[in-house]
Short mmCIF file of C-alpha atoms in Angstrom, two decimals:
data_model
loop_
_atom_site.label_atom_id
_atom_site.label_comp_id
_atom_site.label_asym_id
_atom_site.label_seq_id
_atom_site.Cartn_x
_atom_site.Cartn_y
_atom_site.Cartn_z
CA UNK W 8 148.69 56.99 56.30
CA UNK W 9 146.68 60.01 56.98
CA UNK W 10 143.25 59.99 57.55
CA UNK W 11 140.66 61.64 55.31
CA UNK W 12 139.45 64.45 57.46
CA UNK W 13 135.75 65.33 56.46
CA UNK W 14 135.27 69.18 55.73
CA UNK W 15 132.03 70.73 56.87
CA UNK W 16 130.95 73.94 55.10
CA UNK W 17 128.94 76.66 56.81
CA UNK W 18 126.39 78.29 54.95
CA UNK W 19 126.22 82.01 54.99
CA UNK W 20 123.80 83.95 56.32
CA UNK W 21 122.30 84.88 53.25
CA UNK W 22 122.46 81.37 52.00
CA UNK W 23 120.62 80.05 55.04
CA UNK W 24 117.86 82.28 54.95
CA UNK W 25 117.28 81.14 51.60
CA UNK W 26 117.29 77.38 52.47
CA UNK W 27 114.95 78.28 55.12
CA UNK W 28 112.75 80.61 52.80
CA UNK W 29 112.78 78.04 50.61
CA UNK W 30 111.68 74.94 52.62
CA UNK W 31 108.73 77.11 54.17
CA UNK W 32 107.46 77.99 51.02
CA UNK W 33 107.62 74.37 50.02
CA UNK W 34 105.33 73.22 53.33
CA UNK W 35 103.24 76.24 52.45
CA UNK W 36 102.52 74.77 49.05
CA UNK W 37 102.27 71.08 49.89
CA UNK W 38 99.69 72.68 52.80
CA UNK W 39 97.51 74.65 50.17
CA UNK W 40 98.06 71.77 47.54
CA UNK W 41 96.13 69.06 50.13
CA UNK W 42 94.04 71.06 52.03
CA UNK W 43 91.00 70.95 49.29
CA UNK W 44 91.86 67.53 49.21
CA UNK W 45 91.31 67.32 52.77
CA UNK W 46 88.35 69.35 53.10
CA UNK W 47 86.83 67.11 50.24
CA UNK W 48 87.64 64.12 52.37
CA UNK W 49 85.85 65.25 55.18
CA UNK W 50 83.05 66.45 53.65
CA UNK W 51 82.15 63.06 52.29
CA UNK W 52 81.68 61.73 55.64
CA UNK W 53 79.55 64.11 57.07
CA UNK W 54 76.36 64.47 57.30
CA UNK W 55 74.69 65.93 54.00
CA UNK W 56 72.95 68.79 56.71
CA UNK W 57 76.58 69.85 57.88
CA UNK W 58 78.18 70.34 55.00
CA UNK W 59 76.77 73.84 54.72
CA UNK W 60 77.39 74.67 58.65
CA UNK W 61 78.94 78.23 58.92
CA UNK W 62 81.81 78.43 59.54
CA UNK W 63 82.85 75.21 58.21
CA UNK W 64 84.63 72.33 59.78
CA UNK W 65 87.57 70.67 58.56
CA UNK W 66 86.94 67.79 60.32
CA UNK W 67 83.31 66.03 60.49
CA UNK W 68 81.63 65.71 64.00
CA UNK W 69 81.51 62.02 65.28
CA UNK W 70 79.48 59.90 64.38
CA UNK W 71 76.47 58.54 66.28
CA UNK W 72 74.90 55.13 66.80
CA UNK W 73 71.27 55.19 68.12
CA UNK W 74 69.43 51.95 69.39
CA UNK W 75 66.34 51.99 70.27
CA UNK W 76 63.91 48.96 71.77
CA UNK W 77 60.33 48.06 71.20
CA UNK W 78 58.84 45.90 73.43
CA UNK W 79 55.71 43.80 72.45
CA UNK W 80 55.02 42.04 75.60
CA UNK W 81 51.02 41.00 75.77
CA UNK W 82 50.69 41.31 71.79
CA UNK W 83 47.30 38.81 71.14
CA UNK W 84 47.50 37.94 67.43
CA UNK W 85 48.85 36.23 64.80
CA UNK W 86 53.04 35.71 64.14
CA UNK W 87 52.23 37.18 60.62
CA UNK W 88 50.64 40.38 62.49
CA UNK W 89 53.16 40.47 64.71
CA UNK W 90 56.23 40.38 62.20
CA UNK W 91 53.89 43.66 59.68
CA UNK W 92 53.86 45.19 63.00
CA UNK W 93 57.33 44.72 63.64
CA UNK W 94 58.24 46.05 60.19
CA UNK W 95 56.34 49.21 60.45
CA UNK W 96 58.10 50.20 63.50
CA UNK W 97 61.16 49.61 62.48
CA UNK W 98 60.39 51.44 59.42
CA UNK W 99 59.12 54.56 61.26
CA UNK W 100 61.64 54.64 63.87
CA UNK W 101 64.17 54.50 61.21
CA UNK W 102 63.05 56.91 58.68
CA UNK W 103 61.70 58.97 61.62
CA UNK W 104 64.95 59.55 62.77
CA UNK W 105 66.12 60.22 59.58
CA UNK W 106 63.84 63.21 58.89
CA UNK W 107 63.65 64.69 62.27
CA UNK W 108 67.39 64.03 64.03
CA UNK W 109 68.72 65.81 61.05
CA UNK W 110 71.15 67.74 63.24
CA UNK W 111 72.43 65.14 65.83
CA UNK W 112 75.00 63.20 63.35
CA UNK W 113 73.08 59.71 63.58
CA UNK W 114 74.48 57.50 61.09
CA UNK W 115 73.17 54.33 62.18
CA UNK W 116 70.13 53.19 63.64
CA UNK W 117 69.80 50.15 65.23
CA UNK W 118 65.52 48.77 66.31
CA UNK W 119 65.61 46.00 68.54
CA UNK W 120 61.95 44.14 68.97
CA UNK W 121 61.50 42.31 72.21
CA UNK W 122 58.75 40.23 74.03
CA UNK W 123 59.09 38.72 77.16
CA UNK W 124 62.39 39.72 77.69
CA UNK W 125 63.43 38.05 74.51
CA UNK W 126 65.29 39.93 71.60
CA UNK W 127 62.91 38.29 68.92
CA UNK W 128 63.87 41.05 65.91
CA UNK W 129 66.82 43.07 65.40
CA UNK W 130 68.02 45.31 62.33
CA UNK W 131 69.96 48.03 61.53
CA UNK W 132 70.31 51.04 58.84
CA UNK W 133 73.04 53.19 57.96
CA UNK W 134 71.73 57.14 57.16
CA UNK W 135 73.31 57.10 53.48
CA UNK W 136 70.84 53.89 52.83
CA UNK W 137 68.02 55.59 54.07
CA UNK W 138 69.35 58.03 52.61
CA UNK W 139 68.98 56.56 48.71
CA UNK W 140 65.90 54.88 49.53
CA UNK W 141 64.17 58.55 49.85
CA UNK W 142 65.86 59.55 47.39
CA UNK W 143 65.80 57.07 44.39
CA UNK W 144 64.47 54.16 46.00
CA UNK W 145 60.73 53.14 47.51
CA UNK W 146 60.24 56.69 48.96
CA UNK W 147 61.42 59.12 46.13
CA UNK W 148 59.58 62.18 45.69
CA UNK W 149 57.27 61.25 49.10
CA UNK W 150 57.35 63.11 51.94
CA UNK W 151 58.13 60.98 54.89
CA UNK W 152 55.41 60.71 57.31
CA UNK W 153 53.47 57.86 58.93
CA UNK W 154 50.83 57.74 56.07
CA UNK W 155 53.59 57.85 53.43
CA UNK W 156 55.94 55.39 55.21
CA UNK W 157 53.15 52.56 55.55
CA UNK W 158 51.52 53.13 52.54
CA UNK W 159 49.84 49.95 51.20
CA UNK W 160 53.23 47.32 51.20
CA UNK W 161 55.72 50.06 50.99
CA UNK W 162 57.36 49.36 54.65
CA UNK W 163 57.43 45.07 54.19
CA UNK W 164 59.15 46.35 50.99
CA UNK W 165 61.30 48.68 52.14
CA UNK W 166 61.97 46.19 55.43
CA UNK W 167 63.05 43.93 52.82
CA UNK W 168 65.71 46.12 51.40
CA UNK W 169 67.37 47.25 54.44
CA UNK W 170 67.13 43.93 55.91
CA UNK W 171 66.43 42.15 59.46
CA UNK W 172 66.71 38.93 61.62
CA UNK W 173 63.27 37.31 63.03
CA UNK W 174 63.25 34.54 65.18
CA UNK W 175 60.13 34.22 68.02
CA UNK W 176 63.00 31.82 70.18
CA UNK W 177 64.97 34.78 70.29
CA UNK W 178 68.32 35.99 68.95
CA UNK W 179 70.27 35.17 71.35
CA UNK W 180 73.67 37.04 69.94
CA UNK W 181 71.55 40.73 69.86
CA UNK W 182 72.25 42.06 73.04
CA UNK W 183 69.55 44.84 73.03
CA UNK W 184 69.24 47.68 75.56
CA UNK W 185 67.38 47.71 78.67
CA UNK W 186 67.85 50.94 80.05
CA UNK W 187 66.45 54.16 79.45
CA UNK W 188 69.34 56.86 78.50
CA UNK W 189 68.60 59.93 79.26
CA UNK W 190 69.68 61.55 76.11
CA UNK W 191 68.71 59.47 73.83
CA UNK W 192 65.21 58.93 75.25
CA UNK W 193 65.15 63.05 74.34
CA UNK W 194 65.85 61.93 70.86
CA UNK W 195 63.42 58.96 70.59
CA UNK W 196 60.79 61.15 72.20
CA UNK W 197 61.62 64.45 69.48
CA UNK W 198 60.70 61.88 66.86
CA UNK W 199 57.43 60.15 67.86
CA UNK W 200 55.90 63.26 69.45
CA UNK W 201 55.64 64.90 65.72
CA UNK W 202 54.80 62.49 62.39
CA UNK W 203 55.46 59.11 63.23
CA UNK W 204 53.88 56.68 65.62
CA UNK W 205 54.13 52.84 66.85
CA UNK W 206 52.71 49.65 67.28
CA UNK W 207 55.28 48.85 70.47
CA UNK W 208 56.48 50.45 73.41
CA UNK W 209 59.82 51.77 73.59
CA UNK W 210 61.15 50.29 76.50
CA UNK W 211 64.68 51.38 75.74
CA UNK W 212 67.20 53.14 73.84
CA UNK W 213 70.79 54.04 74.07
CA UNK W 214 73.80 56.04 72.12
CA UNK W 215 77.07 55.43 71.31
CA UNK W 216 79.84 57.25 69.51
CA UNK W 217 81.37 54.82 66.26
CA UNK W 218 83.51 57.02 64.00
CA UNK W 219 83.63 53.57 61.56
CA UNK W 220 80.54 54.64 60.17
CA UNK W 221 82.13 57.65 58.72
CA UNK W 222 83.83 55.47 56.59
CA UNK W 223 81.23 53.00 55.75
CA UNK W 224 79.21 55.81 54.19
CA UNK W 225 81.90 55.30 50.98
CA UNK W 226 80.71 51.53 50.68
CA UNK W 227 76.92 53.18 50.25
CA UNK W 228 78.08 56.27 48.12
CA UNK W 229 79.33 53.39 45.42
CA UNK W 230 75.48 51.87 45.20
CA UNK W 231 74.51 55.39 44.19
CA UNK W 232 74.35 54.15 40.39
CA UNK W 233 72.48 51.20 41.20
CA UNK W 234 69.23 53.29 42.36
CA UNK W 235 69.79 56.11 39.66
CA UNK W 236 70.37 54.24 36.56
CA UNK W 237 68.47 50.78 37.69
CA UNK W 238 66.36 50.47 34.30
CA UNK W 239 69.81 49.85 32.84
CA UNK W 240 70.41 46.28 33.62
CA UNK W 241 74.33 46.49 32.99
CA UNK W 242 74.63 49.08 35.99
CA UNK W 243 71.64 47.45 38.08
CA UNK W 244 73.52 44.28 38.28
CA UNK W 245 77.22 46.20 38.41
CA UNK W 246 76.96 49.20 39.82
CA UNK W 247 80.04 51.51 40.19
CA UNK W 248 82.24 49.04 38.98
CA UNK W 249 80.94 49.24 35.26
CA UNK W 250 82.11 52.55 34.84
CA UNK W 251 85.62 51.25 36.31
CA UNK W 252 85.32 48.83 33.90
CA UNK W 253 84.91 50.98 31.18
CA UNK W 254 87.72 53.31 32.24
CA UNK W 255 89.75 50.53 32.55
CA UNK W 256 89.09 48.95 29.25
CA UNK W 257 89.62 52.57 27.51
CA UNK W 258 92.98 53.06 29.31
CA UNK W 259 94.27 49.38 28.79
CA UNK W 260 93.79 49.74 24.79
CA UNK W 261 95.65 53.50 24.98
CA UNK W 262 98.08 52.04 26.55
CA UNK W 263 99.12 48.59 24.56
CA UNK W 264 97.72 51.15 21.23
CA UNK W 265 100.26 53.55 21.66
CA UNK W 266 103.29 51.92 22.84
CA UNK W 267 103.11 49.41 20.09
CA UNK W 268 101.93 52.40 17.60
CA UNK W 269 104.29 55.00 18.79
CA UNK W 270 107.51 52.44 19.01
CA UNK W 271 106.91 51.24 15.44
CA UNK W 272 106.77 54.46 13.84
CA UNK W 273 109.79 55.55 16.18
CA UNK W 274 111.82 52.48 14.98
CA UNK W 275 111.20 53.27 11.21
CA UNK W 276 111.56 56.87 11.42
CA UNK W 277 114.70 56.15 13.25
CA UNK W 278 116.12 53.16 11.79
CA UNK W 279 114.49 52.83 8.58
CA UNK W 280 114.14 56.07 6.73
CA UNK W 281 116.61 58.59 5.28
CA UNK W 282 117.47 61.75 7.41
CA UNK W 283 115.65 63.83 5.11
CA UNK W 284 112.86 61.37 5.25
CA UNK W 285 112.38 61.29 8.73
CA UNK W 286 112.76 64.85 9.75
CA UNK W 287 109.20 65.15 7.21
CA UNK W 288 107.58 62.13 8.76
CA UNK W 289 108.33 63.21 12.51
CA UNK W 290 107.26 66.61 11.72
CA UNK W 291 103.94 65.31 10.25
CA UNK W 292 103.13 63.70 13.85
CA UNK W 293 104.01 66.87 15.48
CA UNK W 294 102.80 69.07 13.42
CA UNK W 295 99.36 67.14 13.96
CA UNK W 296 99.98 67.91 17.76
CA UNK W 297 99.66 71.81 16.83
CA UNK W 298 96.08 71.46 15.79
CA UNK W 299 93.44 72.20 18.45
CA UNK W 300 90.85 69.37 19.08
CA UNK W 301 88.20 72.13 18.97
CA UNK W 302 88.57 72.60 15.28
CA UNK W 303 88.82 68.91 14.15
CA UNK W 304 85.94 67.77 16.96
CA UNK W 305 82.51 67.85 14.72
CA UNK W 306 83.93 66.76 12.23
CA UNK W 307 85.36 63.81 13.87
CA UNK W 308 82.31 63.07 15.62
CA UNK W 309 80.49 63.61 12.04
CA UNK W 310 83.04 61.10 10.44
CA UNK W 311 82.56 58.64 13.73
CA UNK W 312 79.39 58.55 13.16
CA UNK W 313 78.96 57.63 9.61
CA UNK W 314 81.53 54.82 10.26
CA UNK W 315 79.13 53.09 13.00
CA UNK W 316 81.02 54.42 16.15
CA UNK W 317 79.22 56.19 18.39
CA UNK W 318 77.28 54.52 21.31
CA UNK W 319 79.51 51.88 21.60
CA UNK W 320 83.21 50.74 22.56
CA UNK W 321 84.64 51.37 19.52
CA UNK W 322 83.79 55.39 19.55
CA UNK W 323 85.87 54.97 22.56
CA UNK W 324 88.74 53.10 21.30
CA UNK W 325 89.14 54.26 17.71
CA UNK W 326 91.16 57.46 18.51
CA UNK W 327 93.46 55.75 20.19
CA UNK W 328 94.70 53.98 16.82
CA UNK W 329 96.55 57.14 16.03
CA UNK W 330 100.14 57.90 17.21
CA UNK W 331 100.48 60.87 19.59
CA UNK W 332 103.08 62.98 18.08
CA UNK W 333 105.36 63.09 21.44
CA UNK W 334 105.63 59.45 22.28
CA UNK W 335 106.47 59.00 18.51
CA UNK W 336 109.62 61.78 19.32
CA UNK W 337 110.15 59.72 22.39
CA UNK W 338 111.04 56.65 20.73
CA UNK W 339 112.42 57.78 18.10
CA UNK W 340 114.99 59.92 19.59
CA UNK W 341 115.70 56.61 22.63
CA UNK W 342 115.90 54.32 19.56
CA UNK W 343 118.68 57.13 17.85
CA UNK W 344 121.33 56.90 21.00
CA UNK W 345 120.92 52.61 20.72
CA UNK W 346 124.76 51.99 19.12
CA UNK W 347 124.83 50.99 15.64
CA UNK W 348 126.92 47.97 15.91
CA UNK W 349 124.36 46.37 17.84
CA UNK W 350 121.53 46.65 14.83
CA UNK W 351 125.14 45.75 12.14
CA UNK W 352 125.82 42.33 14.39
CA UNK W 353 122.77 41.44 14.12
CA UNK W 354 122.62 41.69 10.16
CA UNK W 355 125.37 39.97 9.84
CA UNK W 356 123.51 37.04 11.21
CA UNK W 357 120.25 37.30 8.77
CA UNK W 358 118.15 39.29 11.21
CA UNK W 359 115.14 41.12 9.83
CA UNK W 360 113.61 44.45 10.73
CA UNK W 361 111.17 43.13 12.84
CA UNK W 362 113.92 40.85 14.84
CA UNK W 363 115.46 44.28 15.43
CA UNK W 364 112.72 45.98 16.51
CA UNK W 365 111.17 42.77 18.76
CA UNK W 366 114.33 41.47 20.35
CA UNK W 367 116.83 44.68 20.88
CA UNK W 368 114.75 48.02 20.44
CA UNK W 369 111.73 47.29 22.75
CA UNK W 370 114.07 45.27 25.41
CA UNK W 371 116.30 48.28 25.43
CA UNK W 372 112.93 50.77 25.87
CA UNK W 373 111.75 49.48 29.04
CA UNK W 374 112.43 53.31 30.40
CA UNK W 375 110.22 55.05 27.54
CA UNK W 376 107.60 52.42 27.95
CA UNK W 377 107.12 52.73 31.41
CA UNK W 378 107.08 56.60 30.93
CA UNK W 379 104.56 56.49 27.92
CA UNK W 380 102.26 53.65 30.26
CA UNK W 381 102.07 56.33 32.90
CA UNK W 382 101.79 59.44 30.94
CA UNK W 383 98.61 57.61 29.04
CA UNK W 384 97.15 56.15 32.00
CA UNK W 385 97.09 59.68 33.79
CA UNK W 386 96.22 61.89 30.90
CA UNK W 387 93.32 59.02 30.02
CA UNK W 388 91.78 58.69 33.66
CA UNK W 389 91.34 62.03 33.67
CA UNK W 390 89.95 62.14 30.02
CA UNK W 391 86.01 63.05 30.01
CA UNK W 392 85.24 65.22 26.83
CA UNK W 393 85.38 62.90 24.34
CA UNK W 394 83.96 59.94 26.39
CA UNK W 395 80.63 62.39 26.63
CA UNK W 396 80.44 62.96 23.17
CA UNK W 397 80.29 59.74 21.81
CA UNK W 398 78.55 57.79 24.81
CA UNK W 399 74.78 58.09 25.88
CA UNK W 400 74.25 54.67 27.35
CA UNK W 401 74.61 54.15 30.69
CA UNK W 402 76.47 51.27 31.28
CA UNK W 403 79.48 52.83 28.34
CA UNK W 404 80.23 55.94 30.60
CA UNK W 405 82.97 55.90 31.89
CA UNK W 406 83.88 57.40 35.28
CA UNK W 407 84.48 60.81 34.57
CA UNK W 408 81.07 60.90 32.65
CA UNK W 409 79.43 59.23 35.06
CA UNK W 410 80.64 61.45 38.18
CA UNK W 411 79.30 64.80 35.56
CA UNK W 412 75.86 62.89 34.79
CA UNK W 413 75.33 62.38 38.52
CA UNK W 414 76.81 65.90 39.70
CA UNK W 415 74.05 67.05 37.43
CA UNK W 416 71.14 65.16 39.05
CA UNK W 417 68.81 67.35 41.48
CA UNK W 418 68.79 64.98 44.35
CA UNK W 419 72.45 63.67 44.42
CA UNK W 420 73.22 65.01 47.69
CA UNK W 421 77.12 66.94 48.41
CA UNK W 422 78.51 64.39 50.77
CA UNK W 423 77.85 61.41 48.24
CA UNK W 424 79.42 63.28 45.26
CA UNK W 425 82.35 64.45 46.76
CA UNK W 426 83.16 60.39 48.36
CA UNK W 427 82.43 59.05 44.64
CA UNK W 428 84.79 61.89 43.53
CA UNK W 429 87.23 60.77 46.56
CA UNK W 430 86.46 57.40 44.68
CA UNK W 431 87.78 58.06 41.46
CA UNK W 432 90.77 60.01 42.89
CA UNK W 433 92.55 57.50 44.78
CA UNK W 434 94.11 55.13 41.86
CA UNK W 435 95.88 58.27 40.25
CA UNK W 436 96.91 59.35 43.88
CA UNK W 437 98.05 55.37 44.39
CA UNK W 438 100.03 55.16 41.40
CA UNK W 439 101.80 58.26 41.26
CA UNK W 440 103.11 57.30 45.37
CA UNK W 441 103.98 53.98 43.80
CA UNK W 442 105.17 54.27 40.69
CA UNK W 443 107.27 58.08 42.11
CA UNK W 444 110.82 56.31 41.38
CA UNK W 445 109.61 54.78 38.05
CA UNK W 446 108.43 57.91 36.65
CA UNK W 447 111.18 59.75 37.92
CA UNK W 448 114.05 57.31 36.28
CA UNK W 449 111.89 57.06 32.83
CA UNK W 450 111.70 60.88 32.88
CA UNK W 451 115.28 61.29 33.22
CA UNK W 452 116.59 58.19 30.89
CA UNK W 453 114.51 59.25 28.33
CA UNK W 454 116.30 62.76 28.19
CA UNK W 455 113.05 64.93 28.68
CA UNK W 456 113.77 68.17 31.27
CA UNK W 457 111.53 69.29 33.57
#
């Protein structure tokens, strides 16, 4: 037998240069596709101050951890005196460094107390929490200084918030530093040579590069809500995660809505009407698809409105009880290529329209409906104008609205909007990587070019 001798074909020279044109362009694209992506990523985990550095940096610097110790050794009063004392210092040193190391890319200070060479209080702060407490929380609208910081109980409160350990035995698993670093002793000094003062000596402090804290700042960014909408006790309690609630609530109900919508009208336009009959019904749901939203959107929000939806879940719901025009086309042209003899057998045997629409259309439409769940779920997630409109609670926005209704606070600062925006990006990014060959197969199955 002779063996099957594999051919290999040579490109040309002209094809070749194309191929490589071709793929370079492609990288090219890819490149200028992700790069604002990129850039977006790493300016959400820089410092607020070096987002505007010129020229910019795609990357953020590194991030710094700064510990500092106060030593109380020969204090003479009560524990209750000591422990205010120890709160005000750590309160100063913190906030200190906040508003005077704004160029040195601290994003975590740690205040060790000691006495007699015992680590008797030890806490720490991230900069995006001190961050939101000047911004929305016990400090908003002060400017940060000794008299401001220890104003009547405003550092026992604010100690409270950040939170600390206290034991006079000592904490025995805080290893605090004992020697003096050079360059961070330049720091410490830079702060409590201007505005801010202490109780305690600082006996040492010490630096450390921890590039985790770059990524921690996203866990703070999502408690953003909590200190600018806390009179609404929905997003107090929830935070960030009510308007991912709401989003996925809205989204859900599009989805099951028009699957179940759009297949039903597909099966009796397809299977239930005359030709002539539904050629006029599917051309009423496209033809519907012609008319711009801009000309039908007062008066829907007029009609809404009258009917008892608006400011609540079913303004958000309600459109999604009509069938868009497409899906309808979808199903009805999948359920038209579905062989005959399988809808005859099965009237032969007594089976009624909705047995032929349960058991053989929608178990044969797995490809459409998988197509129609993703098309929804991206064109919805990205959905905002309507969600506006029709919401002005707080805790019914959903995330689109409420990443525009922060944007548009004064004192949201650029790093936290663009890691909420991050945020909010990721599922869609998730779901298209996992759900590529899905999408792909349902696109092609269901006959639709591109």
């Amino acid at each position: 037998m002779k063996k099957n001798q594999s051919t290999k074909v040579r490109l040309s020279g002209s094809d070749l240069s194309l191929k490589i044109v071709a793929v370079v362009v492609t990288v090219i694209s890819i490149l200028l596709i992700l790069f604002p992506f990129a850039l977006t990523i790493s300016n959400a985990m820089k410092d607020n101050n070096k987002i505007y550095d010129m020229p910019p940096k795609l990357l953020p610097d590194p991030a710094n951890s700064l510990a500092v110790t106060v030593d109380y050794t020969g204090f003479d009063g009560t524990e209750e005196e000591l422990i205010a004392q120890l709160q005000d210092d750590m309160v100063s040193t913190m906030f200190g460094v906040y508003t005077v190391l704004t160029r040195e890319s601290i994003f975590e200070v740690k205040f060790y107390g000691t006495m007699d060479g015992n680590t008797i209080f030890y806490s720490r702060a991230h900069q995006s929490q001190l961050q939101l407490e000047k911004d929305y929380g016990i400090y908003e609208g002060t400017v940060l200084k000794k008299q401001t910081l220890l104003y009547k109980d405003r550092a026992q409160r604010a100690a409270q918030i950040i939170g600390y350990e206290y034991n006079p035995a000592g904490l025995s698993d805080k290893a605090a530093p004992q020697e003096m670093e050079e360059t961070a002793s330049t720091l410490v000094n830079s702060v409590f040579e201007k505005k801010f003062t202490l109780h305690g000596t600082v006996a040492a402090c010490a630096t450390q590069k921890n590039n985790s804290l770059l990524l921690e700042s996203f866990a703070h960014y999502m408690k953003l809500p909590n200190y600018m909408y806390g009179r609404n006790e929905t997003v107090a309690k929830y935070g960030f995660m009510t308007f991912v609630f709401n989003t996925v609530i809205v989204i859900g109900f599009a989805i099951i809505s028009q699957v179940l919508l759009c297949s039903l009208c597909g099966f009796v336009i397809s299977r239930l009407l005359s030709p002539r009959a539904g050629k006029f019904a599917l051309l009423f749901f496209l033809g519907a698809q012609m008319i711009p939203f801009a000309s039908i959107m007062l008066p829907q929000l007029i009609m809404y409105k009258n009917m008892g939806a608006y400011n609540n879940y079913t303004a958000l719901l309600l459109p999604f009880l009509y069938p868009y025009g497409f899906y309808v086309y979808l199903f009805k042209g999948f359920f038209d290529k579905i062989p005959s003899s399988y809808f005859e057998a099965a009237r032969l045997d007594g089976a009624s329209n909705a047995y032929l629409y349960s058991r053989i259309c929608m178990p044969l439409s797995k490809s459409i409906i998988a197509l129609i769940a993703l098309q929804t779920f991206l064109g919805n997630w990205n959905d905002f104008f309507w969600a506006w409109m029709v919401t002005e609670r707080q805790d019914l926005w959903t995330l689109n609205v409420a990443l525009y209704n922060i944007s548009n606070n004064v004192s949201t600062k650029q790093n936290a909007l663009m890691g909420i925006s991050i945020v909010t990006i990721l599922p869609v990014l998730l779901i298209c990587v996992a759900f590529s060959k899905q999408l792909k197969a349902s696109i092609m199955s269901s006959g639709v070019k591109g």
